[in-house]
């Protein structure tokens, strides 16, 4: 069954609240218009070019028989092409450009030729020739279904925008094969990387074919199923990493790979809305609470650990090693949007807005062609945006996400309408029996004044729900994970036709119910003083620190505005903060300025405050546009929490070299002590991937010094990585003839965890100390800190 152009599918049920699609929202906004234009003019064409250069599009051409050769790149590279096509379709809807349309149609033609007779389409198993025996043999890691899910999303977008069903038919043919292959009594293992669940729901909405909805539900229900016993004897095949440890309806906490997880929760919300299944809703409600209570970064990012690209434990939110993958931010927005549509509660939009203006926007440069994969909250200069990645999930996700942003601004339910985000422009909302035109005028996010013109086609009684953001009600996030240090007395104010009103606040919305007429005007004023955020005391890395927020925007301190570093600065609670709009800076941004104390480390290891210095903070999303250097979202408010320059010790003064460097050589003399050997938050030097080798460190000085001890704090990430305590080590000194000789040690060379291993020796006069380290067989090793005295 295919639908005629423009024909609407009637579904039995869907979300209570209906989003107003981005295609119905015209944006004329000083903040968002430049971003939408950059996405259209730079990001999408650039991402297609990168797909051509890296062989991603060639793979389809070869699979279509237009060229010969092997598959290039990673097995799931097809997904990137689909995602950019989805973004291109969205951008076509707003700006019908002939060249873009032709380019898309050409790709669709190639894909049609690359599709197998039975509907299979995955270039990795199509090259150099079709390998039918190999398909579906590694769905855990090869991600056929992840790619196919993105194909469905792109195909639905293409169909809705162009009315041409060629791509949609390719997707349907493929989905029919999926439905045949994965079914009770046939294949029952769940997809390795969630996404197809969302794609199948979209396919159902576009075609009305219930089979696709049932298939999405089938995939959800295979996850964690007892019959799929994995190698570890747990419920499913992929364990917590793939949210496959227990059935999804029994899950209550966010675990594992965070993009997989948030796509899963999004898919569960969709299937719940389309089927009325309450079990899914119960589960995602609990998981959402777990995330917002304990696993959300102040930027809205999720995913604390790089090892599994996923959620850490409760309150485990390190800043410098934060993962916060750009894809996870986008997935978090998709999920929270669905949660709002289901529960019509503004707290989900509060989280969505926090991600949008911070962790998501930081993933793409303002020029539109440089990207972050992880979005850290602190840097000592090791981070910069990249032009592309071997695994390019993030750039291609950004390419489809940015054009969709206007689609999060409005929604409606029966006769009522919702204003969720504040973006200048217009929308026309078809409600139950009326058509309501809304036009917004605002300088958000820099100014909290929003004017909304209301033009209902028919004058009638209905409610306009205006979101009063949590931050404007002195609630930082919808939990106690972060709080504002002091409540702001100034309240937001609302006027209708110049008359002050005090409407009831329902689930975070001001409910304005009245007989609306053409020409009515709503004026909202959200006070935007700088708010200081203090984290829950269980977040260890944020103790003694403060974060600055103004409106929905998180700020950070970055080196170009604070020349002598930012990690050594302390912003006391009583420091006066001022704001200024700087049109000349970073495309026009608000900055926060004030006076900070400078923290200094003394030779005895204490940190003291030494003088005052002005500081400037910029919006977090705008960092990393001026080169590499220090940055922090969480500057210290107490000297002990600062990270001052090391004191001028003998070790610090040495010229240090090593046989091999992984992570940071400076880390071994930065005088920042870890909590234990496995603590990677303070950085370490390790020799990974070297294993079982002999390694060395050397410390040289211009002149001779009398030295009588060396102490080493070992790094050991057993359970997480491959660094273990070394087999043995020893210290040597350079004698007057220039030869290295072992020192005469008075005690043994220990390799104890979680402490300094100190060796005293008969004093030597030397200009060089060498430490030799013999690694355990098949293991690497690392060093947290070295002190030579
Ligand atoms: Zn990604």
mmCIF file with all atom_site columns, C-alpha atoms and ligand atoms in Angstrom, residues 83 146 259 263 309 323 325-328 372-373 391-397, ligand 1:
data_model
loop_
_atom_site.group_PDB
_atom_site.id
_atom_site.type_symbol
_atom_site.label_atom_id
_atom_site.label_alt_id
_atom_site.label_comp_id
_atom_site.label_asym_id
_atom_site.label_entity_id
_atom_site.label_seq_id
_atom_site.pdbx_PDB_ins_code
_atom_site.Cartn_x
_atom_site.Cartn_y
_atom_site.Cartn_z
_atom_site.occupancy
_atom_site.B_iso_or_equiv
_atom_site.pdbx_formal_charge
_atom_site.auth_seq_id
_atom_site.auth_comp_id
_atom_site.auth_asym_id
_atom_site.auth_atom_id
_atom_site.pdbx_PDB_model_num
ATOM   1  C  CA  . UNK A 1 83  ? 21.977 10.858 8.027  1.00 0.00 ? 83  UNK A CA  1
ATOM   2  C  CA  . UNK A 1 146 ? 21.632 0.642  12.658 1.00 0.00 ? 146 UNK A CA  1
ATOM   3  C  CA  . UNK A 1 259 ? 24.041 6.698  22.234 1.00 0.00 ? 259 UNK A CA  1
ATOM   4  C  CA  . UNK A 1 263 ? 18.166 5.736  21.008 1.00 0.00 ? 263 UNK A CA  1
ATOM   5  C  CA  . UNK A 1 309 ? 31.488 5.527  25.328 1.00 0.00 ? 309 UNK A CA  1
ATOM   6  C  CA  . UNK A 1 323 ? 32.697 11.736 27.082 1.00 0.00 ? 323 UNK A CA  1
ATOM   7  C  CA  . UNK A 1 325 ? 29.528 12.381 22.697 1.00 0.00 ? 325 UNK A CA  1
ATOM   8  C  CA  . UNK A 1 326 ? 27.805 14.786 20.307 1.00 0.00 ? 326 UNK A CA  1
ATOM   9  C  CA  . UNK A 1 327 ? 25.587 11.889 19.118 1.00 0.00 ? 327 UNK A CA  1
ATOM   10 C  CA  . UNK A 1 328 ? 24.577 11.251 22.728 1.00 0.00 ? 328 UNK A CA  1
ATOM   11 C  CA  . UNK A 1 372 ? 33.838 17.566 18.537 1.00 0.00 ? 372 UNK A CA  1
ATOM   12 C  CA  . UNK A 1 373 ? 33.195 13.882 19.176 1.00 0.00 ? 373 UNK A CA  1
ATOM   13 C  CA  . UNK A 1 391 ? 33.970 6.989  12.670 1.00 0.00 ? 391 UNK A CA  1
ATOM   14 C  CA  . UNK A 1 392 ? 31.977 10.020 11.508 1.00 0.00 ? 392 UNK A CA  1
ATOM   15 C  CA  . UNK A 1 393 ? 28.745 9.412  13.407 1.00 0.00 ? 393 UNK A CA  1
ATOM   16 C  CA  . UNK A 1 394 ? 28.877 12.840 15.087 1.00 0.00 ? 394 UNK A CA  1
ATOM   17 C  CA  . UNK A 1 395 ? 29.386 15.148 12.060 1.00 0.00 ? 395 UNK A CA  1
ATOM   18 C  CA  . UNK A 1 396 ? 26.684 13.341 10.093 1.00 0.00 ? 396 UNK A CA  1
ATOM   19 C  CA  . UNK A 1 397 ? 24.344 13.471 13.085 1.00 0.00 ? 397 UNK A CA  1
HETATM 20 ZN ZN1 . LIG B 2 .   ? 28.852 10.151 17.405 1.00 0.00 ? 1   LIG B ZN1 1
#
